[in-house]
Coordinates of C-alpha atoms and ligand atoms in Angstrom, one line a residue:
X1486 CA 0.0 -0.6 -0.1
X1487 CA 1.6 3.3 -0.8
X1488 CA -0.2 7.3 -1.1
X1489 CA -0.4 9.5 -3.7
X1490 CA -1.6 12.7 -4.0
X1491 CA -1.4 15.4 -6.4
X1492 CA -2.9 19.4 -7.0
X1493 CA -3.3 22.1 -9.2
X1494 CA -3.9 25.7 -8.3
X1495 CA -4.7 28.9 -9.8
X1496 CA -1.5 30.9 -8.9
X1497 CA 2.1 30.1 -8.2
X1498 CA 2.5 29.4 -4.4
X1499 CA 4.3 28.0 -1.8
X1500 CA 3.1 24.3 -2.0
X1501 CA 5.6 22.7 0.6
X1502 CA 2.8 22.9 3.6
X1503 CA 0.3 21.8 1.8
X1504 CA 2.8 18.7 0.5
X1505 CA 3.8 18.6 3.3
X1506 CA 0.4 18.0 5.7
X1507 CA -1.4 16.0 3.3
X1508 CA 2.2 13.4 3.2
X1509 CA 1.5 13.2 7.0
X1510 CA -1.9 12.2 6.7
X1511 CA -1.1 9.7 4.2
X1512 CA 1.9 8.3 6.3
X1513 CA 0.1 5.4 7.5
X1514 CA 0.0 3.9 4.0
X1515 CA 3.8 3.8 3.7
X1516 CA 6.9 5.3 5.3
X1517 CA 9.9 3.7 3.4
X1518 CA 10.3 6.1 0.9
X1519 CA 9.0 9.8 0.5
X1520 CA 9.2 12.5 -2.5
X1521 CA 7.5 15.2 -4.0
X1522 CA 7.6 17.2 -7.4
X1523 CA 6.7 20.2 -8.7
X1524 CA 6.2 20.9 -12.9
X1525 CA 6.8 24.0 -14.4
X1526 CA 5.7 25.0 -17.7
X1527 CA 9.4 25.8 -18.8
X1528 CA 12.6 24.1 -17.7
X1529 CA 13.0 21.4 -15.0
X1530 CA 10.7 19.7 -13.0
X1531 CA 12.0 20.2 -9.0
X1532 CA 12.2 16.5 -8.0
X1533 CA 12.7 15.7 -4.4
X1534 CA 13.1 12.3 -3.1
X1535 CA 14.8 9.5 -0.9
X1536 CA 14.2 6.7 1.5
X1537 CA 12.7 7.6 5.0
X1538 CA 9.6 8.9 6.3
X1539 CA 8.0 11.8 5.5
X1540 CA 9.0 14.2 8.4
X1541 CA 13.1 12.7 8.0
X1542 CA 13.0 13.2 3.7
X1543 CA 10.7 16.8 3.4
X1544 CA 13.3 18.0 6.0
X1545 CA 16.3 17.1 4.3
X1546 CA 15.0 18.4 1.1
X1547 CA 13.5 21.3 2.2
X1548 CA 9.6 20.5 0.9
X1549 CA 8.8 23.6 3.0
X1550 CA 10.0 26.0 0.6
X1551 CA 8.9 24.1 -2.8
X1552 CA 6.4 26.3 -5.0
X1553 CA 4.2 26.0 -8.2
X1554 CA 1.1 25.5 -9.4
X1555 CA 0.9 21.6 -9.9
X1556 CA 3.0 19.1 -7.4
X1557 CA 2.4 15.8 -7.1
X1558 CA 3.6 13.7 -3.6
X1559 CA 4.3 9.9 -3.6
X1560 CA 4.0 7.6 0.0
X1561 CA 5.7 4.7 -0.6
X1562 CA 5.8 1.0 1.2
X1563 CA 8.0 -1.4 -0.6
X1564 CA 7.2 -4.1 -3.1
X1565 CA 8.7 -3.8 -6.4
X1566 CA 12.9 -2.3 -5.4
X1567 CA 14.6 -2.1 -2.1
X1568 CA 13.4 1.6 -0.7
X1569 CA 16.1 3.7 -1.8
X1570 CA 16.5 6.9 -3.3
X1571 CA 16.1 5.6 -6.9
X1572 CA 13.3 3.3 -6.6
X1573 CA 11.6 6.3 -5.0
X1574 CA 8.5 8.1 -6.8
X1575 CA 7.7 10.0 -8.4
X1576 CA 9.5 9.2 -11.3
X1577 CA 10.4 11.1 -14.7
X1578 CA 10.0 9.6 -17.9
X1579 CA 12.8 8.9 -20.2
X1580 CA 14.0 13.0 -21.2
X1581 CA 12.2 14.1 -18.0
X1582 CA 9.5 16.4 -18.7
X1583 CA 7.0 13.5 -17.5
X1584 CA 6.4 13.2 -14.3
X1585 CA 4.0 10.6 -11.8
X1586 CA 3.6 8.7 -9.2
X1587 CA 1.7 5.1 -8.1
X1588 CA 0.0 3.5 -5.5
X1589 CA -1.0 0.2 -6.3
X1590 CA 1.1 -3.2 -8.0
X1591 CA 2.1 -3.3 -11.4
X1592 CA 2.2 -7.3 -11.6
X1593 CA 4.0 -7.5 -14.9
X1594 CA 6.7 -4.9 -14.2
X1595 CA 9.9 -7.0 -15.2
X1596 CA 8.3 -7.5 -18.5
X1597 CA 7.6 -3.9 -19.3
X1598 CA 10.9 -2.8 -17.8
X1599 CA 12.5 -5.1 -20.7
X1600 CA 10.0 -3.6 -23.5
X1601 CA 11.1 -0.1 -22.7
X1602 CA 15.2 -0.4 -22.6
X1603 CA 14.2 -2.4 -25.8
X1604 CA 12.5 0.8 -27.1
X1605 CA 15.4 2.7 -25.8
X1606 CA 14.1 4.6 -22.9
X1607 CA 16.1 5.5 -20.0
X1608 CA 14.7 3.2 -17.2
X1609 CA 16.1 4.0 -13.8
X1610 CA 14.7 2.0 -11.3
X1611 CA 13.1 -1.1 -10.1
X1612 CA 10.0 0.5 -9.1
X1613 CA 7.0 -0.2 -10.9
X1614 CA 5.5 3.5 -10.4
X1615 CA 8.3 3.9 -12.8
X1616 CA 6.5 1.2 -15.4
X1617 CA 3.2 3.5 -15.5
X1618 CA 5.3 6.7 -16.1
X1619 CA 7.3 5.2 -19.3
X1620 CA 4.1 3.2 -20.3
X1621 CA 2.2 6.7 -20.7
X1622 CA 5.5 8.1 -22.6
X1623 CA 5.1 5.1 -25.2
X1624 CA 2.0 6.5 -26.0
X1625 CA 2.2 10.0 -25.9
X1626 CA 5.6 10.1 -27.9
X1627 CA 3.7 8.3 -30.8
X1628 CA 1.4 11.5 -30.8
X1629 CA -1.2 11.1 -28.4
X1630 CA -2.6 13.4 -26.0
X1631 CA -2.4 12.4 -22.3
X1632 CA -5.8 11.1 -21.6
X1633 CA -5.5 8.7 -25.0
X1634 CA -2.4 8.2 -23.5
X1635 CA -3.2 7.2 -20.1
X1636 CA -6.1 5.0 -21.5
X1637 CA -3.4 2.9 -23.8
X1638 CA -1.1 2.6 -21.3
X1639 CA -3.5 0.8 -19.2
X1640 CA -4.0 -1.9 -21.7
X1641 CA 0.1 -2.2 -20.8
X1642 CA -0.3 -2.3 -17.0
X1643 CA -1.9 -5.5 -15.0
X1644 CA -2.8 -5.2 -12.0
X1645 CA -4.9 -3.1 -9.5
X1646 CA -3.3 0.9 -9.0
X1647 CA -4.2 4.4 -9.8
X1648 CA -1.3 6.6 -10.7
X1649 CA -1.2 10.5 -10.9
X1650 CA 1.0 12.1 -14.1
X1651 CA 1.6 15.6 -15.6
X1652 CA 4.2 16.8 -17.8
X1653 CA 6.0 20.5 -18.6
X1654 CA 4.1 23.2 -20.0
X1655 CA 0.8 21.9 -19.4
X1656 CA -1.3 23.6 -16.8
X1657 CA -3.0 20.1 -15.7
X1658 CA -2.6 16.6 -14.1
X1659 CA -4.0 13.9 -15.0
X1660 CA -5.0 10.3 -12.3
X1661 CA -6.3 6.9 -13.5
X1662 CA -8.3 5.0 -10.4
X1663 CA -7.8 0.9 -11.3
X1664 CA -8.2 -1.1 -8.1
X1665 CA -6.6 0.7 -5.6
X1666 CA -7.8 4.5 -3.6
X1667 CA -8.4 7.5 -5.2
X1668 CA -10.5 10.8 -4.5
X1669 CA -10.9 14.3 -5.9
X1670 CA -11.5 17.6 -3.7
X1671 CA -12.3 20.4 -5.7
X1672 CA -12.9 24.5 -5.1
X1673 CA -12.5 27.3 -7.3
X1674 CA -9.4 28.1 -6.8
X1675 CA -7.9 24.5 -6.7
X1676 CA -8.8 20.9 -7.2
X1677 CA -6.5 17.9 -6.0
X1678 CA -6.1 14.3 -5.7
X1679 CA -5.1 11.7 -2.8
X1680 CA -5.7 8.3 -2.4
X1681 CA -7.9 8.6 0.4
X1682 CA -10.4 10.8 1.7
X1683 CA -8.4 12.6 4.9
X1684 CA -5.7 13.1 2.5
X1685 CA -8.1 15.8 1.1
X1686 CA -10.9 16.7 3.8
X1687 CA -8.7 19.5 6.0
X1688 CA -8.2 21.2 2.4
X1689 CA -11.9 20.9 1.1
X1690 CA -15.2 19.1 2.0
X1691 CA -15.9 19.6 -1.7
X1692 CA -15.1 15.8 -2.8
X1693 CA -15.9 13.9 -5.5
X1694 CA -15.8 10.2 -6.2
X1695 CA -13.9 8.5 -8.9
X1696 CA -14.9 5.1 -9.2
X1697 CA -12.4 2.6 -11.2
X1698 CA -11.6 2.5 -15.2
X1699 CA -12.0 6.4 -15.0
X1700 CA -9.2 9.2 -15.8
X1701 CA -9.9 12.9 -14.2
X1702 CA -8.1 15.9 -16.2
X1703 CA -7.4 18.7 -13.7
X1704 CA -6.9 22.1 -13.4
X1705 CA -7.0 25.4 -11.6
X1706 CA -11.2 25.2 -10.5
X1707 CA -12.1 22.4 -13.3
X1708 CA -11.9 18.6 -14.1
X1709 CA -12.8 16.4 -16.5
X1710 CA -13.6 12.6 -15.9
X1711 CA -13.2 10.1 -19.0
X1712 CA -14.2 6.8 -19.3
X1713 CA -11.2 4.4 -19.7
X1714 CA -12.9 2.0 -21.6
X1715 CA -14.9 4.0 -24.3
X1716 CA -13.6 7.4 -23.8
X1717 CA -16.7 9.1 -23.2
X1718 CA -17.2 11.8 -20.6
X1719 CA -18.2 11.3 -17.2
X1720 CA -20.4 14.0 -15.8
X1721 CA -20.4 13.6 -12.2
X1722 CA -20.3 16.7 -9.8
X1723 CA -18.7 17.0 -6.3
X1724 CA -20.6 16.4 -2.8
X1725 CA -19.8 17.9 0.6
X1726 CA -18.8 15.6 2.4
X1727 CA -19.7 15.1 6.1
X1728 CA -17.3 13.2 6.9
X1729 CA -15.4 13.6 10.0
X1730 CA -11.6 13.1 9.7
X1731 CA -11.7 10.0 12.3
X1732 CA -14.7 8.7 10.8
X1733 CA -12.4 9.1 6.8
X1734 CA -9.9 7.5 8.9
X1735 CA -11.8 4.5 9.4
X1736 CA -13.4 4.5 5.7
X1737 CA -17.2 5.1 7.2
X1738 CA -16.7 2.1 9.4
X1739 CA -17.1 2.6 13.0
X1740 CA -14.3 0.7 14.1
X1741 CA -11.0 0.0 12.3
X1742 CA -11.0 -4.0 13.2
X1743 CA -13.9 -3.6 11.2
X1744 CA -12.6 -1.7 8.6
X1745 CA -9.3 -3.9 8.6
X1746 CA -11.4 -7.5 8.5
X1747 CA -13.5 -5.3 5.3
X1748 CA -9.5 -5.2 3.9
X1749 CA -8.8 -9.0 3.7
X1750 CA -9.7 -9.2 0.5
X1751 CA -7.8 -6.5 -1.0
X1752 CA -4.8 -6.8 1.1
X1753 CA -5.1 -10.7 -0.2
X1754 CA -5.1 -9.6 -3.7
X1755 CA -1.8 -7.7 -3.1
X1756 CA -0.5 -10.4 -1.5
X1757 CA -0.6 -13.1 -3.7
X1758 CA 0.4 -10.8 -7.1
X1759 CA 3.3 -9.8 -4.8
X1760 CA 4.3 -13.5 -4.2
X1761 CA 3.9 -14.8 -7.9
X1762 CA 6.3 -11.9 -9.0
X1763 CA 8.4 -11.8 -6.2
X1764 CA 12.5 -12.7 -6.7
X1765 CA 12.0 -13.8 -2.8
X1766 CA 9.5 -16.5 -2.9
X1767 CA 12.1 -19.4 -4.5
X1768 CA 15.0 -18.9 -2.2
X1769 CA 12.9 -18.6 0.7
X1770 CA 11.6 -22.1 -0.1
X1771 CA 15.0 -23.1 -1.5
X1772 CA 16.0 -22.8 2.4
X1773 CA 13.4 -24.3 3.8
X1774 CA 14.0 -27.2 1.2
X1775 CA 17.3 -27.5 2.5
X1776 CA 17.1 -27.5 6.0
X1777 CA 17.5 -30.2 8.6
X1778 CA 14.3 -29.0 11.3
X1779 CA 12.1 -26.4 10.1
X1780 CA 11.1 -24.3 13.3
X1781 CA 7.6 -22.0 13.2
X1782 CA 8.0 -19.1 16.0
X1783 CA 6.1 -16.5 16.5
X1784 CA 3.6 -15.5 19.6
X1785 CA 0.0 -14.2 19.8
X1786 CA -1.8 -14.5 16.8
X1787 CA 1.3 -15.0 14.3
X1788 CA 1.4 -18.4 16.8
X1789 CA -1.2 -19.5 15.5
X1790 CA -1.2 -18.4 11.9
X1791 CA 2.2 -20.5 12.1
X1792 CA 0.7 -23.5 13.7
X1793 CA -2.0 -23.6 10.8
X1794 CA 1.0 -23.2 8.5
X1795 CA 3.2 -26.4 9.6
X1796 CA -0.3 -28.0 9.1
X1797 CA -0.5 -27.0 5.6
X1798 CA 3.7 -27.8 5.0
X1799 CA 3.0 -31.4 6.3
X1800 CA -0.5 -31.7 3.6
X1801 CA 1.3 -29.9 0.9
X1802 CA 5.2 -30.9 1.1
X1803 CA 5.3 -33.5 3.1
X1804 CA 7.7 -31.5 5.3
X1805 CA 7.3 -31.3 9.2
X1806 CA 7.8 -27.7 10.7
X1807 CA 7.8 -27.6 14.3
X1808 CA 5.4 -24.6 15.6
X1809 CA 6.8 -22.9 18.7
X1810 CA 6.1 -20.3 20.7
X1811 CA 8.9 -17.1 20.6
X1812 CA 9.2 -17.2 24.1
X1813 CA 9.6 -21.1 24.8
X1814 CA 12.3 -21.4 21.5
X1815 CA 15.0 -21.1 24.3
X1816 CA 14.0 -23.8 26.2
X1817 CA 12.9 -26.1 24.3
X1818 CA 15.2 -26.1 21.7
X1819 CA 17.5 -23.3 22.2
X1820 CA 20.2 -26.1 22.9
X1821 CA 20.0 -28.5 19.9
X1822 CA 19.2 -26.4 16.9
X1823 CA 22.6 -25.8 14.6
X1824 CA 23.6 -24.2 11.1
X1825 CA 21.3 -27.0 9.4
X1826 CA 18.2 -25.7 11.2
X1827 CA 15.8 -23.0 9.4
X1828 CA 13.7 -20.8 11.5
X1829 CA 10.5 -18.6 9.8
X1830 CA 9.9 -15.9 12.4
X1831 CA 5.8 -14.7 11.6
X1832 CA 5.5 -10.9 13.0
X1833 CA 2.9 -8.7 12.2
X1834 CA 4.8 -6.0 13.7
X1835 CA 8.2 -7.1 13.1
X1836 CA 9.3 -5.8 16.6
X1837 CA 7.7 -8.3 18.8
X1838 CA 10.5 -8.8 21.9
X1839 CA 9.8 -12.3 22.5
X1840 CA 10.1 -12.8 18.8
X1841 CA 13.6 -10.7 18.2
X1842 CA 14.7 -12.5 21.3
X1843 CA 14.5 -16.2 19.5
X1844 CA 15.8 -14.9 16.8
X1845 CA 18.8 -14.0 18.6
X1846 CA 19.8 -17.0 19.9
X1847 CA 19.2 -19.0 16.5
X1848 CA 21.5 -16.4 15.3
X1849 CA 24.0 -17.2 17.9
X1850 CA 23.5 -21.0 16.8
X1851 CA 24.4 -20.2 13.4
X1852 CA 20.4 -21.1 12.4
X1853 CA 18.4 -19.4 9.0
X1854 CA 16.4 -16.8 10.0
X1855 CA 13.7 -16.1 7.5
X1856 CA 10.9 -14.0 8.2
X1857 CA 7.3 -13.1 7.5
X1858 CA 6.7 -9.9 8.8
X1859 CA 4.1 -6.7 7.2
X1860 CA 6.1 -3.6 9.1
X1861 CA 8.4 -2.8 6.6
X1862 CA 11.6 -1.0 7.8
X1863 CA 10.8 -3.3 10.8
X1864 CA 13.7 -5.0 13.1
X1865 CA 12.5 -8.8 12.3
X1866 CA 13.0 -7.0 8.2
X1867 CA 16.0 -6.4 8.4
X1868 CA 17.1 -9.3 10.2
X1869 CA 15.7 -12.1 7.8
X1870 CA 18.3 -13.9 5.6
X1871 CA 15.2 -13.8 3.6
X1872 CA 11.4 -12.3 4.4
X1873 CA 8.0 -12.0 2.0
X1874 CA 6.1 -8.8 3.2
X1875 CA 2.8 -9.3 4.1
X1876 CA 1.4 -6.1 2.1
X1877 CA -1.2 -5.5 4.9
X1878 CA -0.6 -2.3 5.2
X1879 CA -1.3 -0.2 8.4
X1880 CA -3.5 -2.2 11.1
X1881 CA -4.3 0.0 13.2
X1882 CA -6.7 -2.1 15.7
X1883 CA -5.5 -4.0 18.3
X1884 CA -6.8 -7.5 17.4
X1885 CA -5.1 -8.5 14.5
X1886 CA -7.2 -9.3 11.5
X1887 CA -5.6 -8.6 7.9
X1888 CA -2.3 -9.5 8.9
X1889 CA -3.0 -12.7 10.6
X1890 CA -5.1 -13.8 7.4
X1891 CA -2.5 -12.7 5.0
X1892 CA 0.0 -14.7 7.4
X1893 CA -1.9 -18.1 6.6
X1894 CA -2.5 -16.8 2.6
X1895 CA 1.5 -16.6 2.6
X1896 CA 2.2 -19.7 4.3
X1897 CA -0.1 -21.5 2.4
X1898 CA 1.2 -20.0 -1.3
X1899 CA 4.7 -21.0 -0.1
X1900 CA 3.4 -24.3 0.7
X1901 CA 1.8 -24.8 -2.3
X1902 CA 4.5 -23.7 -4.8
X1903 CA 7.1 -26.0 -2.4
X1904 CA 5.2 -29.4 -2.8
X1905 CA 4.7 -27.7 -6.5
X1906 CA 0.9 -27.8 -6.2
X1907 CA -1.1 -25.4 -8.8
X1908 CA -1.0 -21.5 -6.9
X1909 CA -3.6 -20.1 -9.3
X1910 CA -6.4 -21.5 -7.9
X1911 CA -5.6 -19.2 -4.7
X1912 CA -6.8 -15.8 -6.8
X1913 CA -10.0 -17.1 -5.7
X1914 CA -9.4 -16.3 -2.1
X1915 CA -10.1 -12.7 -2.4
X1916 CA -13.8 -12.8 -3.5
X1917 CA -14.3 -15.8 -1.2
X1918 CA -13.4 -13.5 1.6
X1919 CA -15.7 -10.9 0.4
X1920 CA -18.2 -13.7 0.2
X1921 CA -17.7 -15.0 3.6
X1922 CA -17.7 -12.1 5.8
X1923 CA -21.6 -11.1 3.8
X1924 CA -22.9 -14.2 4.8
X1925 CA -21.8 -14.0 8.1
X1926 CA -23.1 -10.5 9.1
X1927 CA -26.5 -11.9 7.5
X1928 CA -26.1 -14.7 10.0
X1929 CA -24.4 -13.1 12.9
X1930 CA -26.8 -11.2 14.7
X1931 CA -29.1 -14.5 16.8
X1932 CA -25.7 -15.9 17.6
X1933 CA -24.3 -12.9 19.2
X1934 CA -27.7 -13.2 21.1
X1935 CA -26.8 -16.3 22.5
X1936 CA -23.0 -15.9 23.6
X1937 CA -22.7 -12.6 24.4
X1938 CA -23.6 -12.4 28.1
X1939 CA -21.3 -15.6 28.6
X1940 CA -17.9 -14.8 30.5
X1941 CA -16.7 -18.3 29.7
X1942 CA -16.9 -20.3 26.6
X1943 CA -14.8 -22.7 24.3
X1944 CA -13.1 -22.9 21.2
X1945 CA -13.0 -26.2 19.2
X1946 CA -11.0 -27.2 16.3
X1947 CA -9.5 -30.3 14.7
X1948 CA -6.4 -30.6 12.6
X1949 CA -6.4 -28.0 9.8
X1950 CA -9.4 -26.4 11.9
X1951 CA -7.4 -26.3 15.2
X1952 CA -5.1 -23.2 15.0
X1953 CA -8.6 -21.3 13.7
X1954 CA -10.1 -22.0 17.0
X1955 CA -7.4 -21.1 19.0
X1956 CA -7.0 -17.7 17.2
X1957 CA -11.1 -17.3 17.6
X1958 CA -10.7 -17.8 21.3
X1959 CA -7.8 -15.3 21.1
X1960 CA -9.7 -12.5 19.8
X1961 CA -12.5 -13.4 22.1
X1962 CA -11.0 -13.0 24.9
X1963 CA -9.0 -10.0 23.7
X1964 CA -12.2 -7.7 22.6
X1965 CA -14.7 -9.0 25.1
X1966 CA -12.7 -9.6 28.5
X1967 CA -14.3 -13.1 28.6
X1968 CA -12.3 -16.4 29.5
X1969 CA -12.8 -18.3 25.9
X1970 CA -10.5 -21.2 25.6
X1971 CA -9.4 -23.0 22.5
X1972 CA -8.2 -26.3 22.6
X1973 CA -8.1 -29.7 19.9
X1974 CA -11.9 -31.1 20.0
X1975 CA -11.2 -34.5 20.7
X1976 CA -9.3 -32.7 23.9
X1977 CA -12.4 -31.7 25.5
X1978 CA -14.1 -35.1 26.7
X1979 CA -10.7 -35.4 28.2
X1980 CA -11.5 -32.6 30.9
X1981 CA -13.5 -29.7 30.0
X1982 CA -16.8 -31.3 29.0
X1983 CA -17.6 -31.2 32.9
X1984 CA -18.1 -27.0 32.6
X1985 CA -20.9 -27.6 30.2
X1986 CA -24.5 -27.0 31.9
X1987 CA -27.5 -25.7 30.3
X1988 CA -26.7 -23.2 27.6
X1989 CA -23.5 -23.3 27.7
X1990 CA -21.7 -21.8 24.8
X1991 CA -19.4 -24.2 22.6
X1992 CA -17.8 -23.1 19.3
X1993 CA -16.8 -26.1 16.6
X1994 CA -14.8 -25.0 13.7
X1995 CA -15.2 -27.8 11.3
X1996 CA -13.2 -28.8 8.8
X1997 CA -15.0 -30.4 5.6
X1998 CA -12.9 -33.7 6.2
X1999 CA -13.5 -34.0 9.9
X2000 CA -17.7 -33.6 10.1
X2001 CA -18.1 -37.1 11.6
X2002 CA -15.5 -36.6 14.6
X2003 CA -17.0 -33.0 15.3
X2004 CA -20.5 -33.9 14.8
X2005 CA -19.4 -36.5 18.6
X2006 CA -17.8 -33.4 19.7
X2007 CA -21.2 -31.6 19.0
X2008 CA -23.8 -34.5 20.5
X2009 CA -21.6 -35.0 23.7
X2010 CA -21.6 -31.1 24.3
X2011 CA -25.5 -30.5 23.5
X2012 CA -26.8 -33.9 25.1
X2013 CA -25.3 -31.9 28.4
X2014 CA -27.2 -28.4 27.6
X2015 CA -24.6 -27.1 25.9
X2016 CA -25.0 -24.8 23.4
X2017 CA -23.3 -25.2 20.4
X2018 CA -22.7 -23.0 17.7
X2019 CA -21.0 -25.2 14.4
X2020 CA -19.2 -23.1 11.6
X2021 CA -18.3 -25.0 8.2
X2022 CA -19.6 -25.5 5.3
X2023 CA -23.5 -26.2 4.4
X2024 CA -23.6 -29.8 5.5
X2025 CA -27.0 -31.3 6.9
X2026 CA -24.8 -33.1 9.4
X2027 CA -23.8 -29.8 11.6
X2028 CA -27.1 -28.0 10.9
X2029 CA -29.0 -31.4 12.2
X2030 CA -26.7 -31.5 15.5
X2031 CA -25.5 -28.0 16.4
X2032 CA -27.9 -25.3 18.1
X2033 CA -27.4 -22.9 15.2
X2034 CA -24.6 -22.3 12.7
X2035 CA -22.1 -19.8 11.1
X2036 CA -22.4 -21.4 7.0
X2037 CA -19.2 -20.3 5.2
X2038 CA -20.9 -20.6 1.3
X2039 CA -19.4 -23.2 -1.1
X2040 CA -16.1 -22.8 -2.2
X2041 CA -15.6 -22.4 -6.0
X2042 CA -11.9 -24.7 -5.4
X2043 CA -9.9 -27.6 -6.5
X2044 CA -10.6 -30.5 -4.2
X2045 CA -7.0 -30.2 -2.9
X2046 CA -7.4 -26.8 -1.9
X2047 CA -11.1 -27.0 -0.2
X2048 CA -10.2 -27.9 3.4
X2049 CA -7.2 -25.7 3.5
X2050 CA -9.0 -22.8 2.3
X2051 CA -11.7 -23.6 4.7
X2052 CA -9.6 -23.0 7.6
X2053 CA -8.4 -19.7 6.0
X2054 CA -12.0 -18.4 5.3
X2055 CA -13.1 -20.1 8.6
X2056 CA -11.2 -17.2 11.1
X2057 CA -13.7 -14.5 9.4
X2058 CA -17.0 -15.5 11.2
X2059 CA -14.8 -16.0 14.7
X2060 CA -13.5 -12.3 14.2
X2061 CA -17.2 -11.3 13.1
X2062 CA -18.3 -12.8 15.9
X2063 CA -15.8 -11.5 18.7
X2064 CA -16.6 -8.2 16.8
X2065 CA -20.0 -8.1 17.8
X2066 CA -19.8 -9.2 21.2
X2067 CA -17.6 -6.4 22.4
X2068 CA -19.3 -4.3 20.8
X2069 CA -22.8 -5.9 22.3
X2070 CA -21.0 -5.3 25.5
X2071 CA -20.0 -1.8 25.4
X2072 CA -16.1 -2.2 24.7
X2073 CA -13.9 -0.8 22.3
X2074 CA -12.5 -3.6 20.2
X2075 CA -10.0 -1.6 18.4
X2076 CA -8.5 -0.5 21.6
X2077 CA -8.6 -3.3 24.6
X2078 CA -7.7 -2.5 27.9
X2079 CA -4.7 -3.5 29.2
X2080 CA -3.1 -4.5 25.7
X2081 CA -1.0 -2.8 23.1
X2082 CA -0.4 -3.3 19.8
X2083 CA 3.1 -4.3 19.5
X2084 CA 5.1 -5.7 22.7
X2085 CA 8.7 -4.4 22.6
X2086 CA 9.2 -5.6 26.2
X2087 CA 10.0 -9.3 27.7
Ligands
M6R2527 O1 3.5 -8.2 16.0 P1 3.6 -9.0 16.4 O2 2.6 -10.6 15.5 O3 4.6 -10.2 16.8 O4 2.6 -9.6 17.5 C1 2.3 -10.8 18.5 C2 1.0 -10.9 19.3 O5 1.4 -9.8 19.9 C3 -0.4 -10.4 18.6 O6 -0.7 -11.2 17.3 C4 -1.1 -10.2 19.2 O7 -1.5 -11.7 19.5 C5 -2.7 -9.4 18.8 N1 -2.6 -8.6 19.3 C6 -3.9 -10.5 18.7 O8 -4.6 -10.1 17.8

């Protein structure tokens, strides 16, 4: 995820403070590199950019003094190309009179870069934002006007993105939306665009919504929207936005947690694009293949993702991966591991002290360190031999949701690719995520009604759904403050069954291959008066035996992926159940008491 901003004003003026302000508001979207450009009528584009956070780069390159009547700003969350000055955006075209910046992923970037070089263009970076600029240059230099050149460029640029571009000697900027966020703000003296509403709201409340497949040409006080598909003009007037900054930051959702749950399909799509094109996946797998023993090391939610990953590895590669809670690594394996072994260290923040302590031990013993991490530039990313980024953008809510889902998806992808199974079917996952969210919400209210007043309950799963049950229990504890224990369903009869009495809630998450076993567990609870909620695919055996069900819609996926995908998706109703129970109890799910998003203490 990155952030873009562009502005055209009536008079030449000091645009620096406006650019810095927009950059600060977009800083949650990317803080690897920052760049700004102002475009003159004649002469050279003033381009200032570097690796670093907005405040650092703005100060180092004195953004404050930048002036003009047209400017572009970009903040980057690195995916294609290291976070360096050369890979920072905006980018220039070959002769330096076009400048542009993007947000999103151009998935055929490598092929395009090779084509541009072969056509004699000057390619300076590895970053896919530069491909957007050269794709426009390609058609502009053939004599097409800017809008037409952008329309033609979209045929070459595969992936989801939005970008803004302008040229010397023009009085306009141009921006396109194709799968990534883009809104415009319009006043009599100025038009601006940004990746999200909060980047614009302090400048104006006159907001113009833009939709996928639209190009906006904008100049001081005016704009035109063009359809990419047929080149026709689209009439649309700005609206006055009533949203507060706080609501806008939450994208209209009442809580960051709900926003982040709904972002899961988008970030899953971004992750799959990235993994398909990342040069790091093969080295990551190579290290695993060559290892004597593989450990999966993490805490909390990230540990649950790792536990599920180890089941995927066993299923799709026939190799064992030993899951271990990071603080237990020293005691259990500290003296036994060595240079032949490899650890996959998983952390959203990349700064969890318990995880960093385990890495220190791994390093002392000469072990290989692989990272699965969301925050780019974090310690885990820096100390890993190879890392795969989770590309979830900023996760603000303390309960991890979208980062968990992408951790699981990344591990599933690695397991499939390592086991030489097809990964293409995973491209259905983003739309399935949206379907599961929708279906879960439809069914949720009566289940919340039954569960919300209980301060003690269980969440059970088996095989692939055992880690999901643990994750569901953690989410429930974290934001409802109830005690919810996650265990293997078959262990319930070995002790915890004694807790059950009339109405006592027990949640079973059922994989499609384990229904008979889960049904016997369900009956052990329900015949003692317990209230069973079953989560799984539509199945008369679950519906006939459980008190209530949260049905996952049928998965249009190959047979060998059904159970693995069900495990990934079944976390969603559990996330939503926790969220709604937290609200029903009057708590703020985003900031649960006593907890912190990043635990940098022992
Ligand atoms: O940043 P990390 O993934 O290393 O954090 C690990 C745990 O602290 C974290 O997953 C925690 O359990 C979540 N807040 C749970 O939602």
